[in-house]
Tab-separated table of C-alpha atoms in Angstrom:
chain	number	residue	atom	x	y	z
A	1	MET	CA	31.148	5.237	145.109
A	2	THR	CA	31.522	7.183	141.891
A	3	THR	CA	34.724	8.865	140.877
A	4	ALA	CA	34.835	12.343	139.442
A	5	ARG	CA	35.407	12.380	135.724
A	6	PRO	CA	38.117	14.646	134.421
A	7	SER	CA	36.841	17.847	132.906
A	8	SER	CA	38.415	16.973	129.562
A	9	SER	CA	40.559	14.287	127.972
A	10	PRO	CA	44.189	14.879	126.909
A	11	ALA	CA	43.045	14.918	123.292
A	12	ALA	CA	40.438	17.577	124.037
A	13	ARG	CA	42.978	19.695	125.916
A	14	ALA	CA	45.404	19.322	123.010
A	15	ARG	CA	42.694	20.500	120.613
A	16	GLU	CA	42.016	23.499	122.840
A	17	VAL	CA	45.709	24.393	122.880
A	18	LEU	CA	45.996	24.039	119.110
A	19	ALA	CA	42.825	26.056	118.558
A	20	GLY	CA	44.268	28.887	120.628
A	21	LEU	CA	47.611	28.988	118.811
A	22	PRO	CA	46.531	31.342	115.991
A	23	GLY	CA	45.102	33.837	118.456
A	24	ARG	CA	48.192	33.788	120.661
A	25	ALA	CA	50.436	34.112	117.612
A	26	ALA	CA	48.415	37.106	116.423
A	27	ASP	CA	48.698	38.732	119.866
A	28	ARG	CA	52.471	38.280	119.873
A	29	LEU	CA	52.690	39.733	116.373
A	30	ARG	CA	50.641	42.777	117.384
A	31	GLN	CA	52.948	43.355	120.339
A	32	ALA	CA	56.181	42.906	118.385
A	33	TRP	CA	55.626	44.276	114.895
A	34	VAL	CA	56.473	47.897	115.727
A	35	ARG	CA	59.793	46.938	117.325
A	36	ILE	CA	60.581	44.560	114.455
A	37	ALA	CA	59.868	47.250	111.854
A	38	LEU	CA	62.015	49.721	113.799
A	39	ASP	CA	64.876	47.206	113.886
A	40	GLY	CA	64.688	46.823	110.112
A	41	VAL	CA	64.731	50.566	109.453
A	42	VAL	CA	67.598	51.204	111.878
A	43	ALA	CA	69.616	48.322	110.401
A	44	VAL	CA	69.354	49.886	106.935
A	45	VAL	CA	70.343	53.327	108.240
A	46	ALA	CA	73.330	51.915	110.152
A	47	PHE	CA	74.494	49.987	107.090
A	48	LEU	CA	74.324	53.057	104.828
A	49	VAL	CA	76.002	55.375	107.339
A	50	ALA	CA	78.814	52.882	107.948
A	51	GLN	CA	79.289	52.503	104.195
A	52	LEU	CA	79.646	56.261	103.880
A	53	LEU	CA	81.954	56.803	106.856
A	54	LEU	CA	84.106	53.669	106.739
A	55	ARG	CA	84.325	53.348	102.965
A	56	GLN	CA	83.426	49.662	103.172
A	57	ALA	CA	81.270	47.784	100.708
A	58	THR	CA	79.573	45.602	103.337
A	59	PRO	CA	79.987	47.011	106.878
A	60	ILE	CA	77.848	44.231	108.316
A	61	PHE	CA	78.788	44.805	111.962
A	62	ALA	CA	77.140	48.249	112.110
A	63	PRO	CA	73.570	46.991	111.540
A	64	ILE	CA	74.294	44.011	113.801
A	65	ALA	CA	75.315	46.348	116.626
A	66	ALA	CA	72.267	48.551	116.034
A	67	VAL	CA	69.827	45.635	116.163
A	68	VAL	CA	71.545	44.175	119.248
A	69	CYS	CA	71.177	47.509	121.061
A	70	LEU	CA	67.488	47.761	120.149
A	71	THR	CA	66.501	44.262	121.271
A	72	ASP	CA	66.108	45.312	124.906
A	73	SER	CA	63.391	47.512	126.380
A	74	ALA	CA	63.771	51.261	125.925
A	75	GLU	CA	64.975	51.980	129.457
A	76	LYS	CA	67.799	49.412	129.132
A	77	ARG	CA	69.117	50.244	125.666
A	78	GLY	CA	71.719	52.750	126.835
A	79	LEU	CA	73.246	50.232	129.225
A	80	ARG	CA	73.082	47.556	126.524
A	81	ALA	CA	75.008	49.771	124.099
A	82	ALA	CA	77.640	50.482	126.759
A	83	ARG	CA	78.081	46.760	127.402
A	84	LEU	CA	78.398	46.054	123.692
A	85	LEU	CA	81.101	48.698	123.254
A	86	LEU	CA	82.903	47.557	126.411
A	87	GLY	CA	83.104	44.034	125.042
A	88	VAL	CA	84.273	45.107	121.591
A	89	VAL	CA	86.953	47.485	122.924
A	90	ALA	CA	88.319	44.879	125.334
A	91	GLY	CA	88.256	42.163	122.676
A	92	VAL	CA	90.052	44.298	120.087
A	93	ALA	CA	92.701	45.381	122.597
A	94	VAL	CA	93.341	41.822	123.797
A	95	GLY	CA	93.330	40.521	120.227
A	96	GLU	CA	95.865	43.124	119.094
A	97	LEU	CA	98.138	42.340	122.028
A	98	ALA	CA	97.823	38.581	121.447
A	99	ARG	CA	98.541	38.948	117.722
A	100	LEU	CA	101.721	40.917	118.425
A	101	VAL	CA	102.956	38.627	121.223
A	102	ILE	CA	101.943	35.108	120.188
A	103	GLY	CA	100.848	35.522	116.580
A	104	SER	CA	97.878	33.849	114.887
A	105	GLY	CA	96.710	30.249	114.841
A	106	TRP	CA	94.098	27.899	116.219
A	107	LEU	CA	95.622	27.799	119.721
A	108	GLN	CA	96.117	31.561	119.799
A	109	VAL	CA	92.466	32.073	118.843
A	110	GLY	CA	91.283	30.088	121.870
A	111	ALA	CA	93.693	31.879	124.189
A	112	ALA	CA	92.631	35.319	122.901
A	113	VAL	CA	88.940	34.520	123.343
A	114	VAL	CA	89.484	33.317	126.916
A	115	VAL	CA	91.675	36.264	127.896
A	116	GLY	CA	89.306	38.768	126.267
A	117	MET	CA	86.351	37.413	128.217
A	118	LEU	CA	88.365	37.306	131.445
A	119	VAL	CA	89.335	40.952	131.022
A	120	VAL	CA	85.720	42.001	130.485
A	121	SER	CA	84.552	39.892	133.436
A	122	LEU	CA	86.609	42.131	135.721
A	123	GLY	CA	84.073	44.872	135.028
A	124	SER	CA	80.959	42.990	133.916
A	125	ILE	CA	79.788	39.400	133.622
A	126	ASN	CA	76.866	40.367	131.423
A	127	PRO	CA	76.563	37.813	128.581
A	128	LEU	CA	76.489	40.511	125.901
A	129	ALA	CA	79.777	42.089	127.023
A	130	LEU	CA	81.450	38.682	127.323
A	131	LEU	CA	80.199	37.582	123.908
A	132	GLN	CA	81.328	40.746	122.144
A	133	SER	CA	84.791	40.632	123.710
A	134	GLY	CA	85.279	37.027	122.639
A	135	ILE	CA	84.112	37.670	119.071
A	136	ALA	CA	86.278	40.784	118.671
A	137	ALA	CA	89.390	38.993	119.955
A	138	LEU	CA	88.642	36.036	117.681
A	139	LEU	CA	88.387	38.262	114.613
A	140	VAL	CA	91.690	40.033	115.259
A	141	VAL	CA	93.697	36.889	116.009
A	142	GLY	CA	91.875	34.519	113.680
A	143	ILE	CA	92.118	36.732	110.603
A	144	GLY	CA	95.570	37.926	111.582
A	145	SER	CA	94.843	41.541	110.724
A	146	SER	CA	94.259	44.478	113.009
A	147	GLN	CA	91.933	45.944	110.407
A	148	ALA	CA	89.246	43.388	111.269
A	149	GLY	CA	89.213	44.358	114.936
A	150	TRP	CA	89.312	48.114	114.469
A	151	SER	CA	86.753	47.900	111.682
A	152	ARG	CA	84.449	45.988	114.013
A	153	LEU	CA	84.994	48.595	116.734
A	154	ALA	CA	84.157	51.456	114.372
A	155	SER	CA	81.099	49.614	113.076
A	156	ALA	CA	79.925	48.869	116.625
A	157	ILE	CA	80.250	52.532	117.568
A	158	ILE	CA	78.294	53.645	114.494
A	159	GLY	CA	75.550	51.063	115.015
A	160	GLY	CA	75.306	51.717	118.749
A	161	VAL	CA	75.151	55.491	118.360
A	162	ILE	CA	72.467	55.295	115.671
A	163	ALA	CA	70.409	52.895	117.785
A	164	LEU	CA	70.657	55.207	120.806
A	165	VAL	CA	69.724	58.303	118.808
A	166	VAL	CA	66.667	56.546	117.417
A	167	SER	CA	65.527	54.888	120.652
A	168	GLN	CA	66.443	57.557	123.198
A	169	VAL	CA	65.706	60.689	121.158
A	170	LEU	CA	63.536	60.060	118.095
A	171	VAL	CA	61.322	57.061	118.949
A	172	THR	CA	60.874	56.981	122.708
A	173	PRO	CA	57.791	55.678	124.548
A	174	SER	CA	56.042	58.115	126.847
A	175	PRO	CA	56.892	57.252	130.475
A	176	VAL	CA	53.707	58.964	131.660
A	177	ARG	CA	51.506	56.994	129.289
A	178	ARG	CA	53.299	53.752	130.121
A	179	PHE	CA	52.646	54.265	133.842
A	180	THR	CA	49.062	55.509	133.515
A	181	ASP	CA	48.134	52.611	131.216
A	182	ALA	CA	49.331	50.139	133.854
A	183	ALA	CA	47.542	52.066	136.612
A	184	SER	CA	44.309	52.158	134.589
A	185	THR	CA	44.379	48.384	134.163
A	186	ALA	CA	44.801	47.824	137.906
A	187	LEU	CA	42.170	50.413	138.870
A	188	ARG	CA	39.679	49.022	136.374
A	189	GLY	CA	40.034	45.573	137.934
A	190	ILE	CA	39.445	47.025	141.407
A	191	ALA	CA	36.364	48.914	140.196
A	192	ASP	CA	34.912	45.765	138.611
A	193	GLY	CA	35.511	43.836	141.819
A	194	LEU	CA	33.837	46.508	143.954
A	195	ASP	CA	30.833	46.499	141.622
A	196	ASP	CA	30.602	42.743	142.189
A	197	VAL	CA	30.784	43.279	145.963
A	198	ALA	CA	27.975	45.850	145.822
A	199	GLY	CA	25.865	43.445	143.777
A	200	ALA	CA	26.505	40.620	146.247
A	201	LEU	CA	25.505	42.830	149.187
A	202	ARG	CA	22.281	43.845	147.439
A	203	ALA	CA	21.544	40.186	146.802
A	204	ALA	CA	22.233	39.392	150.468
A	205	SER	CA	19.833	42.129	151.580
A	206	GLY	CA	17.192	40.561	149.344
A	207	GLY	CA	17.716	37.140	150.902
A	208	ASP	CA	19.477	35.566	147.923
A	209	PRO	CA	21.104	32.306	149.139
A	210	ASP	CA	23.845	32.647	146.506
A	211	ALA	CA	24.962	36.061	147.757
A	212	ALA	CA	27.814	34.664	149.863
A	213	ASP	CA	29.204	32.746	146.888
A	214	ALA	CA	28.974	35.889	144.757
A	215	ALA	CA	30.899	37.856	147.381
A	216	ARG	CA	33.566	35.155	147.571
A	217	ARG	CA	33.928	35.236	143.794
A	218	ALA	CA	34.314	39.000	143.989
A	219	ALA	CA	37.018	38.594	146.629
A	220	GLU	CA	38.837	36.074	144.450
A	221	ARG	CA	38.559	38.367	141.446
A	222	LEU	CA	40.027	41.231	143.421
A	223	ARG	CA	42.779	39.057	144.852
A	224	SER	CA	43.769	37.923	141.357
A	225	GLY	CA	44.386	41.575	140.494
A	226	HIS	CA	47.588	41.473	142.533
A	227	ALA	CA	49.563	40.877	139.326
A	228	ASP	CA	48.170	44.097	137.836
A	229	VAL	CA	49.152	46.035	140.963
A	230	ALA	CA	52.643	44.526	140.866
A	231	ALA	CA	52.860	45.554	137.203
A	232	VAL	CA	52.112	49.141	138.240
A	233	LEU	CA	55.048	49.110	140.658
A	234	ASP	CA	57.362	47.633	138.016
A	235	THR	CA	56.167	50.098	135.394
A	236	ARG	CA	56.710	52.981	137.803
A	237	ASP	CA	60.380	52.020	138.104
A	238	THR	CA	60.890	51.626	134.352
A	239	SER	CA	59.037	54.879	133.645
A	240	GLN	CA	61.232	56.757	136.102
A	241	HIS	CA	64.290	55.292	134.380
A	242	LEU	CA	62.930	56.466	131.013
A	243	ALA	CA	62.388	59.918	132.482
A	244	ARG	CA	66.073	60.081	133.379
A	245	SER	CA	67.562	58.510	130.252
A	246	THR	CA	65.529	59.820	127.293
A	247	VAL	CA	64.815	63.240	125.834
A	248	ARG	CA	61.056	62.735	125.886
A	249	GLY	CA	61.265	61.386	129.411
A	250	ARG	CA	63.040	64.500	130.638
A	251	ARG	CA	60.262	66.636	129.217
A	252	GLU	CA	57.662	64.544	131.067
A	253	ARG	CA	59.591	64.209	134.313
A	254	SER	CA	57.504	66.653	136.356
A	255	THR	CA	54.214	65.200	135.106
A	256	LEU	CA	55.399	61.674	135.847
A	257	ALA	CA	56.476	62.653	139.363
A	258	ALA	CA	53.059	64.175	140.050
A	259	VAL	CA	51.114	61.162	138.739
A	260	THR	CA	53.268	58.522	140.443
A	261	GLY	CA	53.155	60.469	143.702
A	262	ARG	CA	49.371	60.779	143.607
A	263	LEU	CA	48.823	57.091	142.784
A	264	ALA	CA	51.449	55.835	145.235
A	265	GLY	CA	48.754	54.339	147.466
A	266	LEU	CA	47.142	52.202	144.770
A	267	GLU	CA	48.336	48.977	146.393
A	268	TYR	CA	46.598	50.003	149.637
A	269	VAL	CA	43.347	50.482	147.738
A	270	HIS	CA	43.723	47.002	146.259
A	271	ALA	CA	44.420	45.431	149.655
A	272	GLY	CA	41.494	47.299	151.222
A	273	ALA	CA	39.146	46.167	148.453
A	274	VAL	CA	40.143	42.525	148.998
A	275	LEU	CA	39.494	42.823	152.752
A	276	LEU	CA	36.154	44.515	152.098
A	277	ALA	CA	35.087	41.701	149.759
A	278	ARG	CA	36.043	39.040	152.301
A	279	THR	CA	34.116	40.867	155.010
A	280	ALA	CA	31.122	41.123	152.663
A	281	ALA	CA	31.294	37.356	152.099
A	282	ASP	CA	31.247	36.755	155.874
A	283	VAL	CA	28.298	39.126	156.301
A	284	ALA	CA	26.346	37.426	153.508
A	285	GLU	CA	27.176	33.995	154.949
A	286	ARG	CA	25.758	35.000	158.335
A	287	GLY	CA	22.613	36.388	156.758
A	288	ASP	CA	22.982	39.817	158.384
A	289	THR	CA	20.883	42.657	157.034
A	290	VAL	CA	23.161	45.129	155.291
A	291	PRO	CA	22.176	48.806	155.645
A	292	THR	CA	21.429	50.446	152.307
A	293	GLU	CA	23.954	53.213	152.931
A	294	LEU	CA	26.772	50.631	153.061
A	295	VAL	CA	25.697	49.062	149.777
A	296	ASP	CA	25.467	52.507	148.181
A	297	GLY	CA	28.868	53.400	149.631
A	298	VAL	CA	30.508	50.400	147.969
A	299	ALA	CA	28.831	51.261	144.656
A	300	ASP	CA	29.927	54.898	144.929
A	301	LEU	CA	33.523	53.870	145.622
A	302	ALA	CA	33.434	51.563	142.604
A	303	GLY	CA	32.372	54.543	140.505
A	304	VAL	CA	35.150	56.733	141.905
A	305	VAL	CA	37.790	54.087	141.196
A	306	ARG	CA	36.414	53.641	137.680
A	307	SER	CA	36.677	57.390	137.091
A	308	LEU	CA	40.297	57.242	138.228
A	309	ALA	CA	40.898	54.346	135.832
A	310	GLU	CA	39.390	56.252	132.916
A	311	HIS	CA	41.282	59.485	133.662
A	312	PRO	CA	44.427	58.559	135.619
A	313	ARG	CA	46.245	61.776	134.696
A	314	GLU	CA	43.555	64.008	136.167
A	315	ALA	CA	44.047	65.089	139.762
A	316	ASP	CA	40.301	64.913	140.474
A	317	PRO	CA	38.484	62.949	137.766
A	318	VAL	CA	35.313	62.679	139.860
A	319	ALA	CA	34.725	66.441	139.862
A	320	GLY	CA	32.165	67.320	137.225
A	321	SER	CA	31.392	63.685	136.484
A	322	GLY	CA	27.832	63.968	137.758
A	323	ARG	CA	28.417	61.638	140.710
A	324	SER	CA	26.527	62.495	143.865
A	325	ARG	CA	29.412	61.493	146.137
A	326	ASP	CA	33.158	61.195	145.867
A	327	ALA	CA	35.420	59.035	148.044
A	328	HIS	CA	35.660	61.733	150.700
A	329	GLY	CA	31.875	62.016	150.751
A	330	VAL	CA	31.587	58.283	151.429
A	331	ALA	CA	34.192	58.496	154.194
A	332	GLU	CA	32.495	61.513	155.795
A	333	SER	CA	29.107	59.829	155.709
A	334	LEU	CA	30.489	56.737	157.433
A	335	ALA	CA	32.326	58.845	160.008
A	336	ARG	CA	28.987	60.357	161.068
A	337	THR	CA	27.392	56.942	161.611
A	338	ASP	CA	27.500	54.833	164.753
A	339	PRO	CA	28.611	51.293	163.779
A	340	ASP	CA	27.864	50.092	167.326
A	341	ALA	CA	24.194	50.442	166.491
A	342	TRP	CA	24.562	47.722	163.848
A	343	PRO	CA	25.164	43.991	164.253
A	344	GLY	CA	28.758	42.775	164.274
A	345	GLY	CA	28.955	41.923	160.570
A	346	PRO	CA	27.698	45.246	159.175
A	347	ALA	CA	29.764	47.113	161.775
A	348	ARG	CA	32.958	45.433	160.512
A	349	LEU	CA	31.843	46.118	156.949
A	350	ALA	CA	31.367	49.804	157.763
A	351	THR	CA	34.850	49.989	159.278
A	352	GLN	CA	36.447	48.346	156.239
A	353	LEU	CA	34.486	50.588	153.886
A	354	HIS	CA	35.539	53.709	155.773
A	355	LEU	CA	39.222	52.747	155.577
A	356	LEU	CA	38.909	51.947	151.879
A	357	ALA	CA	37.180	55.269	151.207
A	358	GLU	CA	40.071	57.096	152.901
A	359	ASP	CA	42.594	55.189	150.766
A	360	VAL	CA	40.686	55.941	147.563
A	361	ASP	CA	40.375	59.597	148.528
A	362	ALA	CA	44.160	59.718	148.969
A	363	LEU	CA	44.532	59.028	145.232
A	364	THR	CA	43.162	62.503	144.492
A	365	ASP	CA	45.446	65.534	144.550
A	366	PRO	CA	45.140	67.048	147.018
A	367	PRO	CA	43.080	64.509	148.949
A	368	ARG	CA	39.829	66.200	149.855
A	369	SER	CA	40.120	64.719	153.321
A	370	GLN	CA	43.141	67.037	153.783
A	371	THR	CA	41.556	70.137	152.267
A	372	VAL	CA	41.440	73.029	154.707
A	373	GLY	CA	38.604	75.553	154.768
């Protein structure tokens, strides 16, 4: 009996990993360079403003506070700034009280840090708030001067305010674009999978013995798109938060509400496409003859979903695209057929396709299946 050889040796896998490092590093750099450049610019602005307002030669805590506030995603920066200021205020207050009551020294420093963090923990156990409270208390007690604590508080306020003005007013990502980009990625994956299903069904009708395997691969491809659908749901939440917390988001709030409402059923389309692909694999495995209208229906739905992916902001991207049928047309055509006249496999396929067509049609606004007159 022969044993299966591993696909590659550890050395070969290590070479593959090393060969991919430059590409992955370049991808990370492309994703991060804008935020890094913004951090650098804001740090300089915070430093200069603090110099002007506080009359200090090196107000280092202002740019530190600004960069700390900008390290999180845009929808979380306001909360991050609030936590930073909460920690600094509590730390300065505790440090001042400790300096007056117990004085300065190595033991007093430890006590002030502990008490400052305990005070902040009553309202928040976020690491940033705890860290800032401990550092502020340490500065006041360790240096033995109230000027250090109040200077840090003023610098933190200046840095935090500048970071918020830049991130929430001047340089804010579009919540609509963020959501539609995520939706386009998910819809494009569904469209590709449906194209694969249509191709597998055509192959099955032509007697191709590999058609069932092709349909199973299509089902697996569609199933793997679950992460993209989950990303749409996550992005919807963050985009709605941006719409509430930023100036640009408030301007786009109505558009975002319309787009998220219209695409709310995207996860149902994904689930329906997976079920359709699995049914197609069963039909191909059994060798049933698939009616041409079902194959064409799958291909038409793939085209509709692709149009939605290319133009997610449009209420009806299929209109005027030159397509002979939209999702409602596919659903209507299937509703007029009699699945009982077909064998069991194609009948189940027709039912799944009809349900999927209804779900895809619901992504238009208004759904043509609900149009009156």
